[in-house]
Coordinates of C-alpha atoms and ligand atoms in Angstrom, one line a residue:
M1267 CA 0.3 0.3 0.2
N1268 CA 2.0 2.7 -1.1
F1269 CA 0.3 6.4 -0.7
H1270 CA 1.2 9.7 -2.2
F1271 CA 0.9 12.6 -0.1
Q1272 CA 2.0 16.4 -0.5
S1273 CA 6.1 17.2 0.6
I1274 CA 6.6 17.8 3.7
F1275 CA 9.1 19.3 5.7
A1276 CA 10.3 20.0 9.7
L1277 CA 12.6 20.6 11.8
A1278 CA 14.1 17.3 13.4
T1279 CA 16.5 19.2 16.1
P1280 CA 15.6 22.0 18.6
I1281 CA 14.4 25.5 17.4
G1282 CA 17.5 27.8 19.3
R1283 CA 20.8 28.4 18.6
S1284 CA 22.7 24.7 18.3
A1285 CA 25.9 23.2 16.4
L1286 CA 23.3 21.8 13.9
H1287 CA 20.1 22.1 12.5
L1288 CA 18.4 19.0 10.7
H1289 CA 16.4 19.3 8.8
R1290 CA 13.9 16.4 7.7
I1291 CA 12.2 16.4 4.0
S1292 CA 10.1 13.7 2.7
G1293 CA 7.9 13.2 -0.3
E1294 CA 7.6 11.3 -4.0
N1295 CA 9.3 13.8 -5.8
I1296 CA 11.7 15.6 -3.5
F1297 CA 14.5 15.5 -5.3
E1298 CA 13.5 16.4 -9.2
I1299 CA 11.8 19.3 -6.7
L1300 CA 15.1 20.1 -4.5
S1301 CA 17.8 19.6 -7.7
P1302 CA 17.8 23.3 -9.0
Y1303 CA 19.2 24.4 -5.4
V1304 CA 21.7 22.6 -4.6
V1305 CA 25.2 23.1 -6.2
L1306 CA 28.4 22.2 -5.9
P1307 CA 31.0 24.4 -2.9
N1308 CA 33.5 24.7 -5.4
T1309 CA 32.1 25.0 -9.0
R1310 CA 28.4 25.5 -8.0
K1311 CA 27.4 22.9 -10.7
Q1312 CA 24.1 21.6 -10.2
L1313 CA 23.3 18.6 -8.5
N1314 CA 20.8 16.2 -9.9
L1315 CA 19.7 14.3 -6.5
T1316 CA 17.1 12.4 -8.9
Q1317 CA 20.6 10.6 -10.8
L1318 CA 22.0 10.3 -7.4
A1319 CA 20.2 8.7 -5.9
E1320 CA 20.3 6.1 -8.6
K1321 CA 23.7 5.5 -8.9
S1322 CA 23.5 4.9 -5.4
Q1323 CA 21.8 1.9 -5.7
G1324 CA 18.5 2.5 -3.4
K1325 CA 21.3 3.5 -0.5
A1326 CA 21.5 6.3 1.9
H1327 CA 24.4 8.8 0.6
T1328 CA 25.7 11.9 1.7
R1329 CA 27.1 14.5 0.5
Y1330 CA 28.4 18.4 1.4
V1331 CA 27.0 21.2 -0.9
L1332 CA 25.6 24.3 -0.7
I1333 CA 22.2 24.8 -0.4
I1334 CA 21.0 28.5 -3.2
D1335 CA 17.5 30.7 -3.4
K1336 CA 16.0 31.3 -5.7
D1337 CA 18.1 34.1 -6.8
N1338 CA 21.2 31.7 -6.4
N1339 CA 22.0 33.6 -3.3
E1340 CA 23.8 31.0 -0.9
I1341 CA 21.5 30.3 1.8
D1342 CA 24.3 27.6 4.1
D1343 CA 27.1 25.5 3.4
V1344 CA 25.7 21.8 4.4
V1345 CA 25.5 18.3 4.8
L1346 CA 22.7 16.5 2.9
T1347 CA 22.1 13.0 2.8
L1348 CA 19.2 11.3 0.5
F1349 CA 17.4 8.0 1.2
P1350 CA 16.0 7.1 -2.0
A1351 CA 12.5 5.5 -1.4
P1352 CA 11.1 2.7 -0.4
K1353 CA 14.2 2.0 2.2
S1354 CA 14.0 5.5 4.0
Y1355 CA 12.8 6.4 7.3
T1356 CA 8.4 7.1 5.8
G1357 CA 9.0 4.8 2.7
E1358 CA 9.1 8.2 0.5
N1359 CA 12.5 10.0 -0.5
I1360 CA 14.1 11.9 1.9
V1361 CA 16.1 14.0 2.2
E1362 CA 17.9 15.7 5.5
I1363 CA 20.3 18.5 5.3
S1364 CA 22.1 19.5 8.3
V1365 CA 22.7 23.6 8.5
H1366 CA 24.8 25.2 10.8
G1367 CA 22.7 25.8 13.8
N1368 CA 21.2 29.6 13.6
P1369 CA 17.7 30.0 13.7
L1370 CA 18.0 32.5 10.8
I1371 CA 19.8 30.0 8.5
S1372 CA 16.8 27.6 9.1
A1373 CA 13.8 30.0 8.7
K1374 CA 15.4 31.2 5.3
L1375 CA 15.9 26.9 3.9
Q1376 CA 11.7 26.3 5.5
S1377 CA 10.6 29.4 3.3
L1378 CA 12.5 28.5 0.0
L1379 CA 11.6 24.6 1.1
R1380 CA 7.4 26.1 1.0
S1381 CA 7.6 28.2 -1.9
I1382 CA 8.9 25.3 -4.0
G1383 CA 5.8 23.9 -2.6
M1384 CA 6.5 21.6 0.1
R1385 CA 4.7 22.5 4.2
D1386 CA 5.4 22.2 7.4
A1387 CA 5.0 18.2 8.8
E1388 CA 2.2 17.6 11.2
P1389 CA 3.6 16.4 14.4
G1390 CA 4.2 13.1 14.4
E1391 CA 3.5 12.8 10.2
F1392 CA 6.9 11.1 9.2
T1393 CA 5.9 9.0 11.8
Q1394 CA 2.5 8.0 10.5
R1395 CA 3.8 8.0 6.9
A1396 CA 5.7 5.3 7.7
V1397 CA 3.3 3.2 9.7
L1398 CA 0.6 4.1 6.5
N1399 CA 3.3 2.6 4.2
G1400 CA 3.9 -0.3 5.9
K1401 CA 8.0 0.4 6.9
I1402 CA 6.5 0.3 10.8
D1403 CA 3.0 -1.2 12.7
L1404 CA 1.5 1.1 15.0
A1405 CA 2.7 0.2 18.1
Q1406 CA 6.3 -0.1 17.5
A1407 CA 4.9 4.0 16.4
E1408 CA 4.3 4.2 19.8
G1409 CA 7.5 2.8 20.9
I1410 CA 9.1 5.4 19.0
N1411 CA 7.1 8.5 20.7
Q1412 CA 8.2 7.3 24.1
L1413 CA 11.7 6.6 23.3
I1414 CA 11.7 10.5 22.2
H1415 CA 9.2 11.3 25.3
A1416 CA 10.9 8.3 28.7
E1417 CA 12.6 10.0 31.4
T1418 CA 14.1 7.2 32.6
L1419 CA 16.3 4.1 31.5
G1420 CA 14.0 1.9 32.0
G1421 CA 11.4 3.9 29.9
I1422 CA 14.1 3.8 27.3
E1423 CA 14.5 0.2 27.5
L1424 CA 10.8 -0.7 27.4
A1425 CA 10.4 1.9 24.0
R1426 CA 13.1 0.5 22.1
N1427 CA 11.9 -3.1 22.6
T1428 CA 8.8 -1.8 21.4
V1429 CA 10.0 -0.2 18.2
E1430 CA 12.4 -3.7 17.8
G1431 CA 8.9 -5.4 17.3
V1432 CA 8.7 -7.2 20.8
L1433 CA 5.4 -6.5 21.1
S1434 CA 4.5 -6.8 17.0
R1435 CA 5.8 -10.3 17.3
E1436 CA 3.7 -11.4 20.0
T1437 CA 0.5 -9.5 19.2
E1438 CA 1.4 -11.6 15.7
E1439 CA 1.7 -14.6 17.4
I1440 CA -1.8 -14.5 19.6
R1441 CA -3.6 -13.5 16.8
G1442 CA -2.0 -16.4 14.5
Q1443 CA -3.6 -18.6 17.5
I1444 CA -7.4 -16.9 17.6
I1445 CA -7.0 -17.6 13.3
N1446 CA -7.0 -21.6 14.0
I1447 CA -9.8 -21.5 16.4
L1448 CA -11.9 -18.9 13.8
A1449 CA -10.4 -21.8 11.0
Y1450 CA -12.7 -24.6 13.4
L1451 CA -15.5 -22.5 13.2
E1452 CA -15.9 -21.4 9.6
A1453 CA -15.3 -24.8 8.6
H1454 CA -18.5 -26.2 10.2
I1455 CA -20.5 -22.8 9.2
D1456 CA -19.3 -23.9 5.6
F1457 CA -19.6 -26.9 5.4
A1458 CA -21.7 -30.0 6.5
P1459 CA -20.7 -32.6 9.3
D1460 CA -19.8 -35.0 7.4
E1461 CA -16.9 -33.4 5.5
V1462 CA -15.2 -31.7 8.7
G1463 CA -16.6 -33.8 11.4
E1464 CA -19.1 -33.3 14.0
Y1465 CA -19.7 -29.9 15.1
E1466 CA -17.8 -30.0 19.0
P1467 CA -17.8 -26.6 20.5
A1468 CA -16.2 -27.7 23.2
S1469 CA -13.3 -28.7 21.7
L1470 CA -11.9 -25.1 21.0
L1471 CA -11.4 -24.6 24.7
P1472 CA -8.3 -25.9 25.7
Q1473 CA -7.0 -24.0 22.7
I1474 CA -9.0 -20.5 23.8
Q1475 CA -7.5 -21.4 27.1
V1476 CA -3.9 -21.2 26.2
V1477 CA -5.2 -18.2 24.7
L1478 CA -6.8 -16.4 27.3
E1479 CA -3.9 -17.3 29.5
R1480 CA -1.4 -15.5 27.2
L1481 CA -3.9 -12.7 26.6
E1482 CA -3.5 -12.6 30.5
K1483 CA 0.2 -12.0 31.2
L1484 CA 0.7 -9.8 28.5
H1485 CA -2.4 -7.2 30.3
S1486 CA -0.2 -7.7 33.3
T1487 CA 2.9 -6.6 31.5
F1488 CA 1.3 -3.1 31.5
S1489 CA 1.6 -2.3 35.1
S1490 CA 4.8 -3.7 35.9
G1491 CA 5.5 -1.9 32.6
L1492 CA 4.4 1.3 34.6
K1493 CA 7.5 1.0 37.1
M1494 CA 9.6 -0.1 34.7
R1495 CA 9.4 3.9 33.2
E1496 CA 8.0 5.7 36.0
G1497 CA 10.2 4.1 39.2
V1498 CA 10.0 2.1 42.0
R1499 CA 9.1 4.2 44.6
V1500 CA 10.3 3.7 47.6
V1501 CA 9.0 5.9 50.8
L1502 CA 11.4 6.7 54.6
S1503 CA 9.2 6.3 56.6
G1504 CA 9.5 6.0 60.4
K1505 CA 9.5 8.3 63.9
P1506 CA 11.1 11.7 64.2
N1507 CA 14.7 11.6 64.4
A1508 CA 14.4 8.2 63.1
G1509 CA 17.5 9.4 60.6
K1510 CA 15.2 9.7 57.7
S1511 CA 16.6 12.7 55.7
S1512 CA 20.0 12.0 56.9
L1513 CA 19.4 8.7 54.5
Y1514 CA 17.3 10.1 51.9
N1515 CA 20.7 12.6 51.4
S1516 CA 22.7 9.7 51.3
L1517 CA 20.9 7.5 48.8
L1518 CA 20.8 10.8 46.6
R1519 CA 24.3 11.8 47.5
Y1520 CA 23.4 15.6 47.5
D1521 CA 22.6 17.4 50.9
R1522 CA 18.4 17.3 49.0
A1523 CA 16.8 17.9 52.9
I1524 CA 17.2 19.4 56.0
V1525 CA 18.8 17.5 58.8
T1526 CA 18.6 18.4 62.3
N1527 CA 18.5 17.2 66.2
I1528 CA 15.4 18.5 65.9
P1529 CA 12.4 15.9 66.4
G1530 CA 9.7 17.1 63.6
T1531 CA 12.0 18.5 60.7
T1532 CA 10.9 17.6 57.9
R1533 CA 7.1 18.4 57.0
D1534 CA 6.5 18.4 53.7
V1535 CA 7.2 14.6 51.1
L1536 CA 9.7 15.4 49.0
E1537 CA 10.4 13.3 46.1
D1538 CA 13.1 12.9 43.5
R1539 CA 14.7 10.3 41.5
L1540 CA 17.6 7.9 42.3
V1541 CA 18.9 5.8 39.8
I1542 CA 20.7 1.6 41.9
Q1543 CA 22.9 0.0 39.3
N1544 CA 20.8 1.4 36.1
K1545 CA 17.2 0.9 38.1
D1546 CA 14.7 3.6 38.3
F1547 CA 13.4 4.7 41.7
V1548 CA 11.2 7.6 43.5
L1549 CA 12.3 8.1 46.6
L1550 CA 10.4 10.2 49.4
D1551 CA 11.4 11.5 52.5
T1552 CA 8.3 12.1 55.1
A1553 CA 8.0 13.6 58.2
G1554 CA 8.2 11.3 61.1
I1555 CA 5.1 9.8 62.2
R1556 CA 3.7 10.9 65.4
K1557 CA 1.0 12.6 67.7
T1558 CA 1.5 16.1 67.8
S1559 CA -0.5 19.0 68.5
D1560 CA 1.7 21.4 65.8
E1561 CA -0.8 22.2 63.4
V1562 CA 1.6 22.2 60.5
E1563 CA 3.0 19.1 61.8
K1564 CA -0.3 17.2 62.0
I1565 CA -0.7 17.7 58.3
G1566 CA 3.3 17.2 57.5
V1567 CA 2.3 13.3 59.5
E1568 CA -1.1 12.4 57.4
R1569 CA 1.3 13.1 54.0
S1570 CA 3.1 10.8 55.3
L1571 CA 1.2 8.5 56.5
K1572 CA -0.3 9.0 52.3
S1573 CA 2.5 8.2 51.0
A1574 CA 3.0 5.6 52.4
L1575 CA 0.1 3.5 51.3
G1576 CA 1.0 4.6 47.6
A1577 CA 4.7 3.3 47.7
D1578 CA 5.9 -0.1 46.6
V1579 CA 8.7 -0.7 49.1
I1580 CA 8.8 1.5 53.1
C1581 CA 12.2 1.4 54.5
L1582 CA 10.9 1.7 57.8
V1583 CA 13.5 3.6 59.8
I1584 CA 13.8 2.2 63.3
D1585 CA 16.3 4.3 65.6
I1586 CA 17.3 1.9 68.3
H1587 CA 20.8 3.7 69.3
E1588 CA 19.4 5.1 72.9
L1589 CA 18.2 1.5 74.3
D1590 CA 18.9 -0.5 77.1
C1591 CA 19.3 -4.0 75.5
T1592 CA 16.5 -5.7 76.8
Q1593 CA 14.4 -3.6 75.1
I1594 CA 15.6 -3.2 71.4
Q1595 CA 13.2 -6.3 70.8
T1596 CA 9.6 -5.5 72.2
H1597 CA 10.9 -1.4 70.1
I1598 CA 11.6 -3.0 67.2
L1599 CA 8.2 -5.4 67.1
S1600 CA 6.3 -2.5 68.6
E1601 CA 6.8 0.2 66.4
V1602 CA 6.3 -2.5 63.3
G1603 CA 3.1 -2.7 65.1
H1604 CA 2.1 0.7 65.3
F1605 CA 3.0 1.8 62.0
C1606 CA 0.9 -1.3 60.2
D1607 CA -1.9 -0.1 62.4
E1608 CA -1.8 3.5 60.9
V1609 CA -1.1 2.4 57.6
R1610 CA -3.0 -0.3 55.2
L1611 CA -0.6 -2.1 53.2
T1612 CA -1.6 -4.2 50.2
E1613 CA -0.6 -8.0 49.5
D1614 CA 2.2 -6.7 47.4
Q1615 CA 3.5 -4.0 49.1
K1616 CA 7.4 -4.2 51.0
I1617 CA 8.8 -2.9 53.8
I1618 CA 12.1 -2.6 55.2
L1619 CA 13.4 -3.1 58.9
V1620 CA 16.2 -0.4 59.1
I1621 CA 18.5 0.3 62.1
S1622 CA 20.0 3.7 61.9
K1623 CA 22.7 4.9 63.3
Q1624 CA 25.2 1.9 63.2
D1625 CA 28.1 4.2 64.4
L1626 CA 26.0 5.4 67.0
L1627 CA 25.3 1.1 68.1
S1628 CA 27.6 -1.0 71.5
D1629 CA 29.0 -3.9 70.8
A1630 CA 26.0 -5.3 73.0
Q1631 CA 23.2 -3.4 71.3
L1632 CA 24.9 -4.7 67.9
K1633 CA 24.6 -8.2 69.9
M1634 CA 21.0 -7.7 70.3
I1635 CA 20.7 -6.6 66.0
Q1636 CA 22.8 -9.9 65.2
K1637 CA 20.3 -11.9 67.1
F1638 CA 17.1 -10.4 66.1
N1639 CA 17.6 -12.0 62.6
D1640 CA 19.1 -14.8 63.6
N1641 CA 15.6 -15.5 65.0
F1642 CA 14.0 -12.8 62.5
S1643 CA 11.2 -15.0 61.0
I1644 CA 10.1 -16.5 64.3
I1645 CA 10.3 -13.0 66.1
V1646 CA 8.0 -11.9 63.3
K1647 CA 5.5 -14.1 62.8
D1648 CA 2.6 -13.3 64.7
L1649 CA 3.3 -9.6 63.0
S1650 CA 0.0 -9.1 61.0
F1651 CA 1.8 -8.2 58.1
K1652 CA 4.6 -10.4 58.4
K1653 CA 5.0 -11.9 54.3
C1654 CA 6.0 -8.2 53.4
I1655 CA 8.9 -8.1 55.6
Y1656 CA 11.8 -8.5 54.4
E1657 CA 14.0 -11.7 55.6
H1658 CA 16.4 -9.0 58.1
L1659 CA 17.3 -6.3 59.5
I1660 CA 19.3 -3.6 57.6
L1661 CA 21.9 -1.4 59.4
I1662 CA 22.3 1.9 57.7
S1663 CA 24.4 5.1 58.8
L1664 CA 26.0 8.0 56.7
A1665 CA 28.6 6.5 55.7
E1666 CA 27.0 2.9 54.8
N1667 CA 23.9 2.4 52.9
Q1668 CA 25.4 -0.8 50.8
E1669 CA 23.1 -3.8 51.9
L1670 CA 20.2 -1.3 51.9
C1671 CA 20.9 -0.5 47.9
K1672 CA 21.2 -4.3 47.0
V1673 CA 17.7 -4.8 48.8
L1674 CA 16.1 -2.4 46.5
V1675 CA 17.7 -3.7 42.9
E1676 CA 16.4 -6.8 44.6
Y1677 CA 12.7 -5.7 45.0
H1678 CA 13.6 -3.8 41.8
Q1679 CA 13.1 -7.3 39.9
V1680 CA 10.2 -8.4 41.3
F1681 CA 8.4 -5.3 40.8
T1682 CA 9.3 -5.5 36.9
G1683 CA 10.2 -8.8 36.8
A1684 CA 7.7 -9.5 34.0
V1685 CA 9.2 -7.4 31.8
N1686 CA 12.7 -6.5 32.3
K1687 CA 14.2 -9.0 30.3
K1688 CA 15.3 -7.8 26.2
E1689 CA 12.7 -10.6 24.7
N1690 CA 9.3 -10.2 26.9
P1691 CA 6.7 -7.7 25.4
T1692 CA 5.5 -5.1 27.1
L1693 CA 2.0 -2.9 27.5
I1694 CA 3.5 0.6 26.7
S1695 CA -0.4 2.2 26.4
V1696 CA -3.1 2.8 27.7
R1697 CA -4.8 2.0 23.7
Q1698 CA -2.6 -1.2 24.1
K1699 CA -3.9 -2.2 27.2
D1700 CA -7.6 -1.7 26.7
K1701 CA -7.0 -3.7 23.7
V1702 CA -6.1 -6.5 25.4
F1703 CA -8.6 -6.0 27.7
N1704 CA -11.0 -6.3 24.7
A1705 CA -9.6 -9.0 23.1
I1706 CA -9.7 -10.8 26.7
S1707 CA -13.4 -9.9 27.8
T1708 CA -14.7 -11.6 24.7
L1709 CA -13.0 -15.1 24.6
E1710 CA -14.5 -15.1 28.0
E1711 CA -17.8 -14.9 26.2
C1712 CA -17.2 -17.0 24.3
G1713 CA -16.5 -20.0 26.7
K1714 CA -19.7 -19.2 27.7
L1715 CA -22.1 -19.4 24.3
I1716 CA -19.2 -22.6 24.4
S1717 CA -20.9 -24.1 27.1
V1718 CA -24.6 -24.0 25.8
R1719 CA -23.4 -25.2 22.5
D1720 CA -24.3 -21.5 20.5
Y1721 CA -24.2 -21.5 17.0
P1722 CA -20.7 -21.4 15.5
E1723 CA -21.4 -18.1 13.9
K1724 CA -22.2 -16.2 16.8
I1725 CA -19.0 -17.6 18.6
A1726 CA -17.0 -16.9 15.3
S1727 CA -18.1 -13.2 15.7
L1728 CA -17.3 -13.0 19.1
I1729 CA -14.1 -14.4 18.1
N1730 CA -13.2 -12.2 15.2
H1731 CA -14.4 -9.0 17.9
S1732 CA -11.2 -10.7 19.6
R1733 CA -8.9 -10.8 16.8
H1734 CA -9.9 -7.4 16.1
S1735 CA -9.3 -6.0 19.2
L1736 CA -5.6 -7.7 19.2
E1737 CA -5.3 -6.0 14.7
E1738 CA -6.0 -2.8 16.4
I1739 CA -2.9 -2.8 19.0
V1740 CA -0.5 -3.3 15.6
G1741 CA -2.9 -0.9 13.7
E1742 CA -3.7 -3.3 11.0
I1743 CA -6.7 -1.5 11.1
H1744 CA -6.6 2.2 10.6
L1745 CA -9.4 5.0 11.8
D1746 CA -8.1 8.2 11.2
N1747 CA -9.8 9.6 14.5
V1748 CA -7.0 6.9 16.4
L1749 CA -4.3 7.7 13.9
E1750 CA -4.9 11.4 14.8
K1751 CA -5.1 11.0 18.9
I1752 CA -1.7 9.1 18.5
F1753 CA 0.6 10.7 16.7
S1754 CA -0.7 14.6 17.4
T1755 CA 1.4 13.9 20.8
F1756 CA 4.9 13.0 19.1
C1757 CA 7.3 16.4 18.0
I1758 CA 7.5 18.1 15.5
G1759 CA 9.4 16.3 12.9
K1760 CA 9.3 12.3 14.4
Ligands
FFO1230 N1 19.9 11.5 10.7 C1 19.1 10.7 11.3 N2 19.2 9.9 12.5 C2 18.7 9.3 13.0 C3 17.4 8.9 12.3 C4 17.2 9.4 10.9 O1 16.0 9.5 10.2 N3 18.0 10.4 10.6 N4 15.8 8.3 13.2 C5 14.8 8.4 12.5 O2 14.5 8.1 13.9 C6 16.8 7.1 13.8 C7 17.0 5.9 13.1 N5 16.4 4.8 13.1 C8 15.7 5.0 11.5 C9 15.3 4.2 11.0 C10 15.3 3.7 9.3 C11 16.1 4.8 9.1 C12 15.7 4.0 7.6 O3 16.1 5.0 6.5 N6 15.1 2.6 7.1 C13 15.4 2.3 5.8 C14 16.5 1.6 4.8 C15 17.6 1.1 6.2 C16 19.0 0.5 5.8 O4 19.5 1.5 4.8 O5 19.8 -0.4 5.8 C17 14.1 0.8 5.4 O6 14.4 0.9 7.2 O7 13.8 0.5 4.5 C18 16.5 5.8 9.1 C19 16.8 6.0 10.7 C20 17.7 8.2 14.7 N7 18.5 8.8 14.6
GTP1231 N1 25.5 9.6 64.5 C1 25.1 9.2 64.0 N2 23.6 10.5 63.6 C2 22.7 10.4 62.4 C3 22.7 9.5 61.6 N3 22.0 9.0 61.0 C4 20.9 10.3 61.2 N4 21.5 11.1 62.3 C5 21.9 12.4 63.2 O1 19.9 12.1 63.5 C6 19.1 13.4 63.7 C7 18.1 13.0 62.9 O2 17.7 12.8 61.8 P1 17.1 13.5 60.4 O3 17.9 12.5 59.3 O4 16.8 14.9 60.6 O5 15.8 12.3 61.2 P2 14.4 12.1 60.1 O6 14.6 11.2 60.9 O7 14.7 12.6 59.2 O8 13.4 13.4 61.3 P3 12.3 13.9 61.4 O9 12.7 14.9 60.0 O10 12.4 14.7 62.1 O11 11.0 13.0 61.3 C8 19.9 14.8 63.7 O12 21.5 15.0 63.9 C9 20.9 13.7 62.2 O13 22.3 14.1 61.9 C10 23.7 8.2 61.3 O14 23.9 7.6 60.8 N5 24.9 8.6 62.5
MG1232 MG1 13.5 14.8 57.9

């Protein structure tokens, strides 16, 4: 399928002063249209781009040239690359021109392009053409958009994975399985039982089950993908003065939060990105939790509890350095107990018990901690959320948080495990997730019709719905308004 569109151009790099500006031009006849304005720097002889494209045997070709305007005035000396169709990003002929990065020079080039019948590209229009010309599918196009907008390393990894076609291939395979199921039904719609055997829809159930499981697995990748893109949320909680803000600063490696020895120092929730071993986290520091009559601190405590509710991982920071050895175990248990009374955790949240101010602990206190850890599972066995609690206490100080970092990385793996391997397909947009959801619901509906031995026509029609939902993920069905909505979020020039 090849569409014939007006030629378009756009500045593909940011507007402003920079070393270079890269302009991108796409269209069917652009080599012919541009040739009169492209000359060799020394001889000023016109360069025939059409011939050059033919000589390059369909491959990209780069030259150093001069661009001149209609009055033969030089616009700039540039590097120009041709990508002859169909081997280009859009599948049409493409010319890329990199000029010196001055907005005035770019404006001159753009007015030349407008004056020779080309128009400014809409956001995402190059990629839209790539989709319409079958160079990439819609899921890959969404990947390209996210590759540009990703704000985390994890986001880039997921987007690259989609651009590479991992999700498209998974969708295609599931679609193949659905078509196999359809084939059985179509056979019974078109042929008599003596030709294709008795109509026994229940025989389809195992196949439908296989597809459903695969779709459900795919559906679940959206939320793990979100954690991968946005970062696993880690909240530092605990009593005032426990050392939360100190830990916050040492994890971030800069003096972000105010630290004093006055309990109740932190009031607002602080939020920052944290990367440990290339894994993305969102780290939150919060007000120490206690009963207080101070109006401002009270609001701080409320916000602190609310942050803990929304966290994936809670580091409950506990300061025991002033306690007598005999009190340590009971104290830790009661702090965890109180915290869990305040914050109703869900089963998929994790808590790490962090013992702060290691440098201030006596040998006897350290021994007690060791003893606690040796019997950890027995000691915490009566706590209501013991399944959420990391398997032992972790000691930290201003100078030492390595073990904690190691555990955070382990938890990152737990929260993103389903999607953080290169070969795993991941849903990266709500649109894709909704399509998979539709495919699942219609297939489930099928199960019901089969159990009452409904007509093959009715079952086939539902299965077809399911198949269409999958096809929409990769955009085999082009709906103008869908395309418009997707590409409107792109950058101009992409
Ligand atoms: N200068 C420049 N840099 C760029 C791009 C670009 O278009 N231009 N890209 C764009 O976003 C990205 C790279 N992606 C690209 C994807 C496909 C083709 C392309 O021309 N593909 C042809 C030919 C392949 C070949 O010669 O082997 C094809 O697929 O047929 C170019 C770039 C990032 N950097
Ligand atoms: N010696 C020592 N002192 C620490 C350590 N961590 C924190 N402190 C001190 O403990 C006091 C309280 O630290 P913060 O980090 O402000 O405690 P917080 O939990 O944020 O307190 P609030 O904001 O009031 O809830 C400060 O005086 C810190 O210098 C540590 O590892 N070793
Ligand atoms: Mg603090």
